[in-house]
Structures are given as structure tokens and as C-alpha cells.
Coordinates of C-alpha atoms in Angstrom, one line a residue:
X1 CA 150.9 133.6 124.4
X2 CA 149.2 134.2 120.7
X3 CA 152.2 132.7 119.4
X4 CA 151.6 129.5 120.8
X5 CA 147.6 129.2 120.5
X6 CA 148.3 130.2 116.6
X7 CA 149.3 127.0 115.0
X8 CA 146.0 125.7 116.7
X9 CA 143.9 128.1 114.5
X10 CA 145.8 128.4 111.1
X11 CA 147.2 124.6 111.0
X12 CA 144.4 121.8 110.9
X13 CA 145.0 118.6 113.3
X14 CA 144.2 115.5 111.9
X15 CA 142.6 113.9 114.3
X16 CA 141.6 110.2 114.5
X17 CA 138.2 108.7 112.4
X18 CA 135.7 107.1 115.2
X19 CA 134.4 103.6 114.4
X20 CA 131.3 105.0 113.3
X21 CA 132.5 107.6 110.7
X22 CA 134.6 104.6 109.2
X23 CA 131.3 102.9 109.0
X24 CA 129.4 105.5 106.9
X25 CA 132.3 105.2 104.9
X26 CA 132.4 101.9 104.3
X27 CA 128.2 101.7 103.6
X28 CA 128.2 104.3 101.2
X29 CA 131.1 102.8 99.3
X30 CA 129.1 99.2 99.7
X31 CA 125.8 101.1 97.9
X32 CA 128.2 102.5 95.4
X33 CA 129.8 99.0 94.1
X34 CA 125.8 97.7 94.6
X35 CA 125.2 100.9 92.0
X36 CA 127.3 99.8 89.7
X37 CA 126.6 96.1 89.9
X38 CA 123.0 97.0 89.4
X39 CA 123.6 99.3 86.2
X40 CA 125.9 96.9 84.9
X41 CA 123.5 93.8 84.8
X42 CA 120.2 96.6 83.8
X43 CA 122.5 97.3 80.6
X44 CA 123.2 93.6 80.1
X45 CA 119.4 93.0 79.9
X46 CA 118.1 96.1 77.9
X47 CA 121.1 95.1 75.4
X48 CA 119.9 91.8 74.6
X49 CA 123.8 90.2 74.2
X50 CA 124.6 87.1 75.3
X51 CA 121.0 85.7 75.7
X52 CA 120.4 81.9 75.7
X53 CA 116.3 81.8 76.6
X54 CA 113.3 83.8 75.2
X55 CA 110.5 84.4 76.7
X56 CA 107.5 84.8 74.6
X57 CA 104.3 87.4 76.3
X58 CA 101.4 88.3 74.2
X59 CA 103.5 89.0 70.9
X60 CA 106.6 90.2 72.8
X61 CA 109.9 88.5 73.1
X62 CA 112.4 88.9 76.2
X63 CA 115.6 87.7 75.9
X64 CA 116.9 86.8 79.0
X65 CA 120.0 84.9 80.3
X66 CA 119.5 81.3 82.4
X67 CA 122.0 81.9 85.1
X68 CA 120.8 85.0 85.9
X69 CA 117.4 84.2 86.9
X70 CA 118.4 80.8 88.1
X71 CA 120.1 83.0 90.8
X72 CA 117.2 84.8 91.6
X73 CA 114.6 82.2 92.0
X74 CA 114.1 78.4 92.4
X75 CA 111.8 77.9 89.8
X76 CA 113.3 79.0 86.8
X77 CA 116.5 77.0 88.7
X78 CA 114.5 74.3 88.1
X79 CA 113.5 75.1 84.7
X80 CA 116.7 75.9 83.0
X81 CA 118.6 73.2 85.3
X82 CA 116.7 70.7 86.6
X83 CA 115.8 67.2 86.2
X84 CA 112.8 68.4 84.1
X85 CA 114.1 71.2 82.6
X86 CA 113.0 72.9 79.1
X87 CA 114.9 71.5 76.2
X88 CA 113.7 74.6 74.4
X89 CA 115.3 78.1 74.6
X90 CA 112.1 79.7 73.9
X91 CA 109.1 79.7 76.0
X92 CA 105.7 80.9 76.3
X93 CA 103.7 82.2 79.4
X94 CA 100.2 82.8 78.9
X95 CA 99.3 83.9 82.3
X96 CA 101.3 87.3 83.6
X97 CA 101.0 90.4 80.9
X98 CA 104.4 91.1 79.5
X99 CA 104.8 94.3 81.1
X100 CA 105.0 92.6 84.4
X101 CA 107.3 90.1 83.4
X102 CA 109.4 93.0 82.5
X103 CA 109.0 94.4 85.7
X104 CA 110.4 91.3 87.1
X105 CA 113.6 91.2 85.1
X106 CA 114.1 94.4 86.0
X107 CA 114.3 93.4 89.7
X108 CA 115.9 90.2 89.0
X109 CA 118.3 92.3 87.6
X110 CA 119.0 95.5 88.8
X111 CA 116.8 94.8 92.4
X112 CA 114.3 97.9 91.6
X113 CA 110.9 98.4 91.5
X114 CA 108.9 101.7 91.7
X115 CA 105.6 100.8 93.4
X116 CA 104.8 104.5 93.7
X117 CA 104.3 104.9 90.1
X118 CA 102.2 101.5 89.8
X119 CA 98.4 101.0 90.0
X120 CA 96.9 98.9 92.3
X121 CA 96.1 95.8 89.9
X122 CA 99.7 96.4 88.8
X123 CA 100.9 95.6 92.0
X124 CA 98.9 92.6 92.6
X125 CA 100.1 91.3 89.5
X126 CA 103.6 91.7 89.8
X127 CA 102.8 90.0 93.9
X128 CA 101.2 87.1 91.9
X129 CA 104.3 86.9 89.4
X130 CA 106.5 86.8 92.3
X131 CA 105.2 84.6 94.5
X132 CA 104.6 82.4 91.2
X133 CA 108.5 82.5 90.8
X134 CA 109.5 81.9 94.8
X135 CA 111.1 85.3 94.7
X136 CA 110.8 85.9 98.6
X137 CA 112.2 89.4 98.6
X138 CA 110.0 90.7 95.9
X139 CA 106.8 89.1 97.5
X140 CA 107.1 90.8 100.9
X141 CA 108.0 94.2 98.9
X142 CA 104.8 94.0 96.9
X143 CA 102.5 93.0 100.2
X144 CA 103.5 96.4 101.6
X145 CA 103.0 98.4 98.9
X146 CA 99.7 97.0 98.4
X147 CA 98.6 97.9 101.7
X148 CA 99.3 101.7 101.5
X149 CA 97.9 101.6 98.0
X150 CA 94.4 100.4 99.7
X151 CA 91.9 102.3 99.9
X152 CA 87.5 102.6 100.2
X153 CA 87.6 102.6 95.8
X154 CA 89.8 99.7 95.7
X155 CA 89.3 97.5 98.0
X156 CA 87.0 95.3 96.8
X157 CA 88.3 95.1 93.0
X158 CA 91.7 94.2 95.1
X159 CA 90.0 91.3 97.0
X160 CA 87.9 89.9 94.1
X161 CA 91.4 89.4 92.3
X162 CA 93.1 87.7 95.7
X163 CA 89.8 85.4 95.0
X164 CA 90.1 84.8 91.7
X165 CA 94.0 83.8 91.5
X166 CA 94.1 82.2 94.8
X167 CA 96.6 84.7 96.4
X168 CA 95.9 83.7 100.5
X169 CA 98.6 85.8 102.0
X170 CA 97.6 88.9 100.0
X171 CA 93.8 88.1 100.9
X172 CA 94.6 87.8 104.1
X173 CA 96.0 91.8 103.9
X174 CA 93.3 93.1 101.5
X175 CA 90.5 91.2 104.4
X176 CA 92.3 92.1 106.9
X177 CA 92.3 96.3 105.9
X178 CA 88.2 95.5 104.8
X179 CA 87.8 94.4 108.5
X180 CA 88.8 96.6 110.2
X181 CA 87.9 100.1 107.9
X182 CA 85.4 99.1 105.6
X183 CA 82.9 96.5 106.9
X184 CA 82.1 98.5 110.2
X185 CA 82.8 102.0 109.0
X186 CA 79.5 103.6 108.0
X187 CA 81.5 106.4 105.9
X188 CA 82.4 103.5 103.8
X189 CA 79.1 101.7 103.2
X190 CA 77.6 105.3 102.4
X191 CA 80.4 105.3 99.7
X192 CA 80.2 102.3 98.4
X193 CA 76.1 102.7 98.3
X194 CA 77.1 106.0 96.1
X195 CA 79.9 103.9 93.8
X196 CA 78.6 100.4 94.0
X197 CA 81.2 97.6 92.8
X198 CA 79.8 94.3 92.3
X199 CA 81.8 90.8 93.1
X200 CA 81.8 87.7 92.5
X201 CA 79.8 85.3 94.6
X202 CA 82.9 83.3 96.0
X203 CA 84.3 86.7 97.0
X204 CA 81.3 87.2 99.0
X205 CA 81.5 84.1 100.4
X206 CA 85.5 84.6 101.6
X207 CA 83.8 88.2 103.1
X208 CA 81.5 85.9 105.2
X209 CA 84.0 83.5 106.2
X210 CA 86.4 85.8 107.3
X211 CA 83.8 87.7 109.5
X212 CA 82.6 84.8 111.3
X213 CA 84.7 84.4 114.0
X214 CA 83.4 87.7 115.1
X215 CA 80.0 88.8 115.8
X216 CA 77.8 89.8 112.5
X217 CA 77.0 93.4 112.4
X218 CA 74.5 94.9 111.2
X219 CA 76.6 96.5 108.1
X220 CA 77.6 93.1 107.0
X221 CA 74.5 92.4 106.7
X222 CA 73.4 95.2 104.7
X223 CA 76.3 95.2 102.4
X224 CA 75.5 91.0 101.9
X225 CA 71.7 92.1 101.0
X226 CA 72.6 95.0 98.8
X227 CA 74.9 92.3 96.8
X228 CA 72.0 89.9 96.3
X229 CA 70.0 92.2 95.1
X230 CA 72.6 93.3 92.3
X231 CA 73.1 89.9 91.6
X232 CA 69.5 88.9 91.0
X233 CA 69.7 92.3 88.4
X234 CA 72.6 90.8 87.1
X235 CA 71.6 86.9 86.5
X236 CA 67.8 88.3 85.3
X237 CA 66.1 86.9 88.5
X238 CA 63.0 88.0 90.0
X239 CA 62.5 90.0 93.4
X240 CA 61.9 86.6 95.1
X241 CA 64.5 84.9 94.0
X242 CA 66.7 86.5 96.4
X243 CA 66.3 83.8 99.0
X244 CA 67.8 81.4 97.1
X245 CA 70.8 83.0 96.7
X246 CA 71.2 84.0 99.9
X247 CA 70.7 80.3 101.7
X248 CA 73.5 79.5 99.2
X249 CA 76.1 82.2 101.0
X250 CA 75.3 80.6 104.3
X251 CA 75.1 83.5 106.6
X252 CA 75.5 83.2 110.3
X253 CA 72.4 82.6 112.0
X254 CA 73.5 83.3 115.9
X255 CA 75.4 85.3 118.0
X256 CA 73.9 88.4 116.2
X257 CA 76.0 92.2 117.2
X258 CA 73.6 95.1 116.7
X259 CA 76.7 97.6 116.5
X260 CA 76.8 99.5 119.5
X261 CA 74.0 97.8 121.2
X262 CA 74.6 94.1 121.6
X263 CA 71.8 91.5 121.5
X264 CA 73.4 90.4 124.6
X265 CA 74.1 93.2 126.6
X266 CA 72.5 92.5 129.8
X267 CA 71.6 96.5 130.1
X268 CA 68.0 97.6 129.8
X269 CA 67.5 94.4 127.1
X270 CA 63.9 95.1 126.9
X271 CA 64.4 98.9 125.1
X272 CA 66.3 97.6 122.2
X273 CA 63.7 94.6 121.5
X274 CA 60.5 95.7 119.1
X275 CA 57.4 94.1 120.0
X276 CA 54.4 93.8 117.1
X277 CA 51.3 92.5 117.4
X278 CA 49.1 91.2 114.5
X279 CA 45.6 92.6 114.6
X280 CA 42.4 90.7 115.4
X281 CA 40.2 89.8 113.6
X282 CA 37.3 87.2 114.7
X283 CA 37.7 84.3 117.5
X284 CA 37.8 80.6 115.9
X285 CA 37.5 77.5 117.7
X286 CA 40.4 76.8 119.8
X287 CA 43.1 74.4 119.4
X288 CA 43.5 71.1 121.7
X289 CA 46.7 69.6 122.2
X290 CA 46.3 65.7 121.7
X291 CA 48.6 62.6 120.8
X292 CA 47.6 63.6 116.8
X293 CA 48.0 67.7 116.9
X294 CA 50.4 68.3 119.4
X295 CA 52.2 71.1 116.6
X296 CA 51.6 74.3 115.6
X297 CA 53.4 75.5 112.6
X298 CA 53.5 79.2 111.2
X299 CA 55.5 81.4 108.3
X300 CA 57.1 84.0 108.5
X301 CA 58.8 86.2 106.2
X302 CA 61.1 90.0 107.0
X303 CA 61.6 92.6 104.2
X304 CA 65.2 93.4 106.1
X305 CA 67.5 91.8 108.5
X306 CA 66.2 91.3 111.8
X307 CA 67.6 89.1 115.1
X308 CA 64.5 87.3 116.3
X309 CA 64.1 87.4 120.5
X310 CA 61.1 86.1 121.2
X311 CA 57.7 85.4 120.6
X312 CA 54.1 86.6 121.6
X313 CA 51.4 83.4 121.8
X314 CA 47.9 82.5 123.7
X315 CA 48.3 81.1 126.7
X316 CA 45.7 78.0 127.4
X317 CA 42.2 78.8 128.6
X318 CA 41.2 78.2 132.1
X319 CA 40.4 74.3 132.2
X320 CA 36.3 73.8 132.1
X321 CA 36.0 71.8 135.3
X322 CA 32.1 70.8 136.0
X323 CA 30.6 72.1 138.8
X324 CA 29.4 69.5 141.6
X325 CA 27.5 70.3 144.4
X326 CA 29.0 68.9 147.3
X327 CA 32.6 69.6 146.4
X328 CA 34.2 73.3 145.9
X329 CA 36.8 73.8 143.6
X330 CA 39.3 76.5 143.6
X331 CA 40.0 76.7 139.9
X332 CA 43.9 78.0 139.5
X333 CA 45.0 81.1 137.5
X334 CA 48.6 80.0 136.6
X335 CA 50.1 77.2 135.0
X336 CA 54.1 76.1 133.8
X337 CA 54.1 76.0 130.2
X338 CA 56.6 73.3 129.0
X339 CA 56.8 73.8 125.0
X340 CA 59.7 73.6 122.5
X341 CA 60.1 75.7 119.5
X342 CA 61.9 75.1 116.5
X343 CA 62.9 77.8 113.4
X344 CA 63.3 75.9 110.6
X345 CA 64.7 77.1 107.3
X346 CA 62.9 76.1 104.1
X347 CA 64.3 73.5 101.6
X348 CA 65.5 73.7 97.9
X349 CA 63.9 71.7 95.5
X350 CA 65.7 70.4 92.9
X351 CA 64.8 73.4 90.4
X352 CA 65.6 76.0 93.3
X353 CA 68.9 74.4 93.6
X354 CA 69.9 74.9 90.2
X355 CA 69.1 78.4 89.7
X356 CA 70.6 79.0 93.0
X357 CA 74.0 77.5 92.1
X358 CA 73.5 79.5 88.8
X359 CA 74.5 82.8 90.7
X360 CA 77.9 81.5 91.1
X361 CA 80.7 83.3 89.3
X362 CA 81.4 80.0 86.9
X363 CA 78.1 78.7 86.8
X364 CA 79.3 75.7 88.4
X365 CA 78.0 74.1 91.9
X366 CA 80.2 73.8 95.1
X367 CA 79.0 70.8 96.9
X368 CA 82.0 71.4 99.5
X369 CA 80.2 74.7 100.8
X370 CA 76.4 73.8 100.8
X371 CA 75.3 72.1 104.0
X372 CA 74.0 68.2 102.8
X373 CA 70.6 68.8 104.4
X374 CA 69.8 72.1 102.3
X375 CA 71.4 70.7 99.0
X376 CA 69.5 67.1 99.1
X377 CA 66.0 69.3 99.5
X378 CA 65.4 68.6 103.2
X379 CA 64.6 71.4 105.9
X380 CA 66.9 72.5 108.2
X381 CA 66.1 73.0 111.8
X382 CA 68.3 76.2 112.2
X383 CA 67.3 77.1 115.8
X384 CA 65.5 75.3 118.9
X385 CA 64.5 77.0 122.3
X386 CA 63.0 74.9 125.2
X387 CA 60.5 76.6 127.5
X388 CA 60.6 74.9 130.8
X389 CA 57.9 75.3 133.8
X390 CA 57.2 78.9 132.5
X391 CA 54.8 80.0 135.0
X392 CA 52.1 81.8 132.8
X393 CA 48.5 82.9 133.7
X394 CA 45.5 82.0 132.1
X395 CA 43.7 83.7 129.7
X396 CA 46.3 86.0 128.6
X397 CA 49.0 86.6 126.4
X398 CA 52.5 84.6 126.4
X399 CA 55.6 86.5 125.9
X400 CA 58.1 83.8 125.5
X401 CA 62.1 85.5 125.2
X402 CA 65.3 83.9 124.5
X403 CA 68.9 85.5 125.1
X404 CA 70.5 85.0 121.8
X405 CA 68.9 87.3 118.9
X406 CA 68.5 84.6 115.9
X407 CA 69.2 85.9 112.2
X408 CA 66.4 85.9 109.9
X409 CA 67.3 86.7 106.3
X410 CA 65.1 89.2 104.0
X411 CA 62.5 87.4 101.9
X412 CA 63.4 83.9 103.4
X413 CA 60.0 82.3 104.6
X414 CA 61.4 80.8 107.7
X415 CA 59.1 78.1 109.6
X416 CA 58.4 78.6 113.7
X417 CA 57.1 75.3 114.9
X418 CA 55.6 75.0 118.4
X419 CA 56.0 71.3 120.2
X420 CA 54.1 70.3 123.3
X421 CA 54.7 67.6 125.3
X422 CA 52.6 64.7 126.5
X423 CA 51.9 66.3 129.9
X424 CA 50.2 69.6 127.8
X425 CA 47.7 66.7 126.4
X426 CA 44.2 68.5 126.6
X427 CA 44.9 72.0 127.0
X428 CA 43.2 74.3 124.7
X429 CA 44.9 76.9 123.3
X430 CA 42.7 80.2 121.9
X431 CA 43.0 80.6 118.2
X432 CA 41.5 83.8 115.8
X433 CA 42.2 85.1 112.3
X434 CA 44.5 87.8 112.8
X435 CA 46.6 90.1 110.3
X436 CA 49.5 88.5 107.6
X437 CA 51.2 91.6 107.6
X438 CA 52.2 94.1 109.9
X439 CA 55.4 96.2 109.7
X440 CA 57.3 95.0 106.7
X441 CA 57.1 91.1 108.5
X442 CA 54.5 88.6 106.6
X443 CA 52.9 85.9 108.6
X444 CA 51.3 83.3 106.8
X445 CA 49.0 80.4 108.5
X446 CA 48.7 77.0 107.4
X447 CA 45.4 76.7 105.8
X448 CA 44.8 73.0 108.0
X449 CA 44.8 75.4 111.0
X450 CA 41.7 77.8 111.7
X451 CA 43.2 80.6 113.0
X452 CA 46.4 81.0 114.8
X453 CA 47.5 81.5 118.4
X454 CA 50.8 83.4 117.5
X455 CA 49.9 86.8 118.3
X456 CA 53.2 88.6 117.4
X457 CA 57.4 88.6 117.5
X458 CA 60.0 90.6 119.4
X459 CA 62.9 91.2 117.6
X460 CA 65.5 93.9 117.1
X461 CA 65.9 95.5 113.6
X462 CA 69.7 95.5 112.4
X463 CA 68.9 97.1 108.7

């Protein structure tokens, strides 16, 4: 019996290879001849022989051979072979540094790059050289790298280059990781308060576009704030020339989010709203709404980001009905209010204008992003809310609320315009001289009106 089980132990069977041993054979012999392909073309470029083009960087010279990188990439196809091709064996390229151009030979020929030992700006470099070059493969290596070399230090250095060289797919990466970890992360706007990195105004601008699709927050907001008020350091501007510069980024003005607790939210509405009251001071005579003063017009100025909800007014005085004798009158308490108000943003005068377009990052103007009624100098009504049949008591105060919180910007004087109609013809409305200032919020009367009948604002605070 041992004697027949022995061969099986002391003499190896060949047995059979499977399909996928075969395989693994054939792959790692495949990566081999790639290997040597690779090492063979690296030594043909770091030798220099048989070069027939020259490319000049900064005061270096790479000597590099046409076929080869015609191979690699349609452009230089076109330049060494096409209808327009150079006639010249050297050539100069005054936009990529010559160490990334050497990092693109390299891959061209030998098909390696190590990202782990470049920087960030290296990286977006070497993305702009490839994309610059059609090299597909290259591009989509550099997009991932990128985005595990991203982080809270970085982040806005990496999209104030995808600004400045017009790189979309990478901005739409660098935005895209700003989105959704930076811009609503609080950690991250304590850091960057801590390290502050300035941008460019068109980068702040792509920031704003590419948040308005969803809801503002309220840490948009402060970061947009915090950025004008470097940038007035930075141009030599004073405190209240903030405004203009902030009507030139164009912020949302609806559809306000207040983080956690929405503006809309139809839960307990009234806790998140702040209600302030300007103090009074001596009745005036009232106003009477006629065919000539049928307006009422009133400033109003924040020192931080707040989403306007509603407003506090006078409602009309009981009307003065003479008594008669033989007739008994049963003088009403309530009324419907029919009004429309209006928030108007203020204009730029021509001298406004051009400081304001002085904060941009070339000192040039933009006409394509400025709305045509701001830039010509004309106000713009930003907001209007109707109040219809509002039944409202006499002799009291108004409290008139609207659903959507509306965006006022710091040290922006907005305008609030009240509108009656012809049917309010008559009605007295009671006016006094009440506080400018109450809270950080400045309200400021116009001087053609004795007093005023807005008693106060409801908002919500989102700074």
C-alpha cells in the first residue's frame, strides 16, 4: 500500500495551468515589455540624440523629437504636421514653467507622473499644460489627483487659479469640494477667519454664481462680507465704500436659508423672526393720503446681513365723522388696508460706478455682469409685496409679514416705499419723530416728511 501512494509524494504531477493563471502570466509579461518600452523612450529623451525640434522655457532648451509627441497629442500633430505647421525647429512657449513641460515629456514619454510628490499649484499646472495639449489621459489623471490634494489651506488659492486661466472642468471640482466642505462647514470659516486668503473679485463672483441655485446661507454671506471688507483695505477705500462693491458682486436677494432654521419653514415662524421698535419721541401732524402724497418713503441701513420679513407701521386713525343730532352713527373699529410696498436698491452715480468697477482684479469694467438699470445710475426695485384687504384695527399698530425673508446687504441704504391706492384717498395715517438707530439698523426719514409712521422691522439675523 505505501508503495503505491509514494510516487504521489516524492514525484511532482504537472498538472494543467487554468485560464486564469495563464492570464497573470500573460499581464505581467505585457507590463514587462510596457517597462521596457517606457525606459527605452525615457533614455531616448534624457539623451538628447536624434532630436529635430527645441523647445525654448525661460532660458531652458528641450530637445524633443516631432513624432513622438505628434503621437501623443493632436496639437503638436498639428504643429509639426499640419497645414499650418512651424517652419522652425525651435520654439518658444511663454506660458507653462519649464519644469512642467518637462513633466509632460516625461509622460509623453515614458507614461509617468508622480502626483504624490507634487504641490498643489504644480498639479494645476501640469492639468492646464495638458488640457492645453489635448492629452486626454493626462487630464483626467491630474483632475483626481487634485482632488485628494484639496484641502481647507488650499482651496481657495486652487480656485482663484481655475479663475484666472479659465480651467471650467477643474473649477467645476475645486467648487464643487468648496460646496460641499467649506462654504457650509463652520470649522472652516473659523479657519479661514484665523488664516485669511484674499481673492480676486471675479473669483468671488464664480463663488456666488455657483451657489445660487441653492439657497444662500448664512456663511456665504459672511465669508462675501469678510472679502469686501479686505478689499476695501486692499484698494485704500473707506468703511462706506463697501456698498459699492458689494452691489457690484450681485448677491441674491431672495429665497434666503438661515442654516438650520429656514426662512420658510412653516414651524413656529414667528420665534425665529426679531421684532425692533424705534423709540418715540413727540407726535407730529399726521399724514393724509391724497392724489399728490399717496407715498411714503423711508432708509434704511444694517451693520450685518439680515433677511427682512416684515414691517411694523401706524395704522389710520379712526375717521372724524361729525356728530348730527338726529342720526346715530356706529363709528367702525376695523378697516382692510390695501397698500403696496416696494424695497428699492439705491443707484450708482457715475463716480460710484467707477470706483466700484475699480475693485475688480484688472481694473477693468464688466458690463456683461452688471444689471443695465444699476450701471446706467437708475434705482432698482429689488422687491414688491402687495397687502390686500388686510383687516387692521384702528388706532394701533400694523404688523405687515411676508413669507420670503428678503436680503439686505451691510451698509447698503436700501429704500422701503409705501404705495396706497386711490380708494385709501383721505385716510390719515399718525406720524411722530422716532429713533434713527436702534440695534445696529439706521433709519433715516426724508426730511419733506414730519415724522414717520414706520414704527419698526421684523427680520431674522443671518450674521
Amino acid at each position: 500500500m505505501n508503495s503505491i501512494f509514494l510516487p504521489s509524494y516524492s514525484q511532482p504531477v504537472s498538472a494543467p495551468q487554468t485560464k486564469s493563471v495563464q492570464l497573470a502570466h500573460q499581464l505581467m509579461d505585457n507590463a514587462a515589455m510596457a517597462a521596457q518600452f517606457s525606459r527605452r523612450f525615457e533614455q531616448l529623451l534624457h539623451s538628447e540624440k536624434f532630436y529635430d525640434c527645441v523647445f525654448h522655457i525661460a532660458g531652458a532648451q528641450l530637445k524633443c523629437h516631432k513624432l513622438i509627441l505628434s503621437t501623443a497629442s493632436p496639437v503638436f500633430e498639428a504643429m509639426f504636421y499640419g497645414p499650418l505647421r512651424e517652419q522652425q525647429q525651435e520654439i518658444e512657449i511663454l506660458d507653462i514653467s519649464a519644469e512642467t513641460f518637462q513633466m509632460l515629456l516625461n509622460y509623453i514619454y515614458a507614461g509617468v507622473i508622480d502626483f504624490e510628490s507634487l504641490t498643489l499649484e504644480d498639479a494645476i499646472e501640469l492639468y492646464y499644460c495638458a488640457e492645453k495639449y489635448l492629452i486626454t489621459d493626462l487630464t483626467n489623471s491630474c483632475l483626481v489627483a487634485i482632488a485628494r490634494k484639496l484641502r481647507y489651506n488650499n482651496i481657495l488659492p486652487a480656485l482663484e487659479l481655475c479663475v484666472c486661466m479659465d480651467l471650467r472642468d477643474l473649477l467645476d471640482v475645486c467648487m464643487s469640494f468648496f460646496t460641499r466642505c467649506c462654504i457650509n462647514n463652520p470649522q472652516y470659516m473659523t479657519s479661514h477667519k484665523n488664516h485669511y486668503v484674499h481673492v480676486s473679485k471675479d473669483c468671488i463672483k464664480a463663488i456666488i454664481a455657483a451657489n445660487k441655485s441653492e439657497k444662500t446661507s448664512k456663511q456665504l454671506l459672511w465669508f462675501v462680507y469678510e472679502w469686501c471688507q479686505q478689499e476695501c483695505h486692499e484698494l485704500g477705500l473707506q468703511q462706506e465704500d463697501c456698498a459699492l462693491i458689494i452691489n457690484d458682486l450681485q448677491l441674491p436677494v431672495s429665497g434666503v436659508e438661515c442654516e438650520d432654521h429656514a426662512l420658510q419653514s412653516s414651524q413656529q415662524p414667528k420665534q425665529q423672526c426679531h421684532a425692533i421698535e424705534r423709540s418715540y419721541f413727540k407726535a407730529c401732524r399726521p399724514f393724509i393720503v391724497d392724489q399728490d402724497t399717496n407715498e411714503w418713503t423711508l432708509y434704511v441701513k444694517c451693520d450685518r446681513f439680515i433677511a427682512l420679513r416684515g414691517l411694523i407701521i401706524c395704522s389710520r386713525l379712526t375717521p372724524n365723522i361729525s356728530p348730527m343730532s338726529h342720526y346715530a352713527f356706529n363709528i367702525p373699529s376695523e378697516y382692510c388696508e390695501n397698500l403696496q410696498i416696494e424695497i428699492v436698491a439705491p443707484a450708482i452715480n457715475a463716480n460710484q460706478q467707477q470706483l466700484a468697477q475699480s475693485s475688480g482684479s484688472d481694473g477693468e469694467s464688466d458690463e456683461s455682469d452688471q444689471e443695465p438699470n444699476v450701471a446706467n445710475g437708475v434705482e432698482t426695485v429689488l422687491w414688491q409685496h402687495n397687502v390686500a384687504k388686510q383687516l387692521t384695527r384702528y388706532n394701533c399698530d400694523m404688523n405687515i409679514e411676508w413669507g420670503d425673508g428678503l436680503l439686505l446687504t451691510p451698509d447698503i441704504e436700501y429704500k422701503i416705499r409705501l404705495v396706497w391706492r386711490t380708494d385709501a384717498y383721505g385716510s390719515e395715517y399718525p406720524c411722530s419723530l422716532q429713533s434713527d438707530f436702534v440695534e445696529g439698523i439706521r433709519f433715516r426719514d426724508v426730511p419733506a416728511q414730519i415724522g414717520s409712521l414706520v414704527k419698526g422691522l421684523r427680520f431674522t439675523n443671518l450674521v
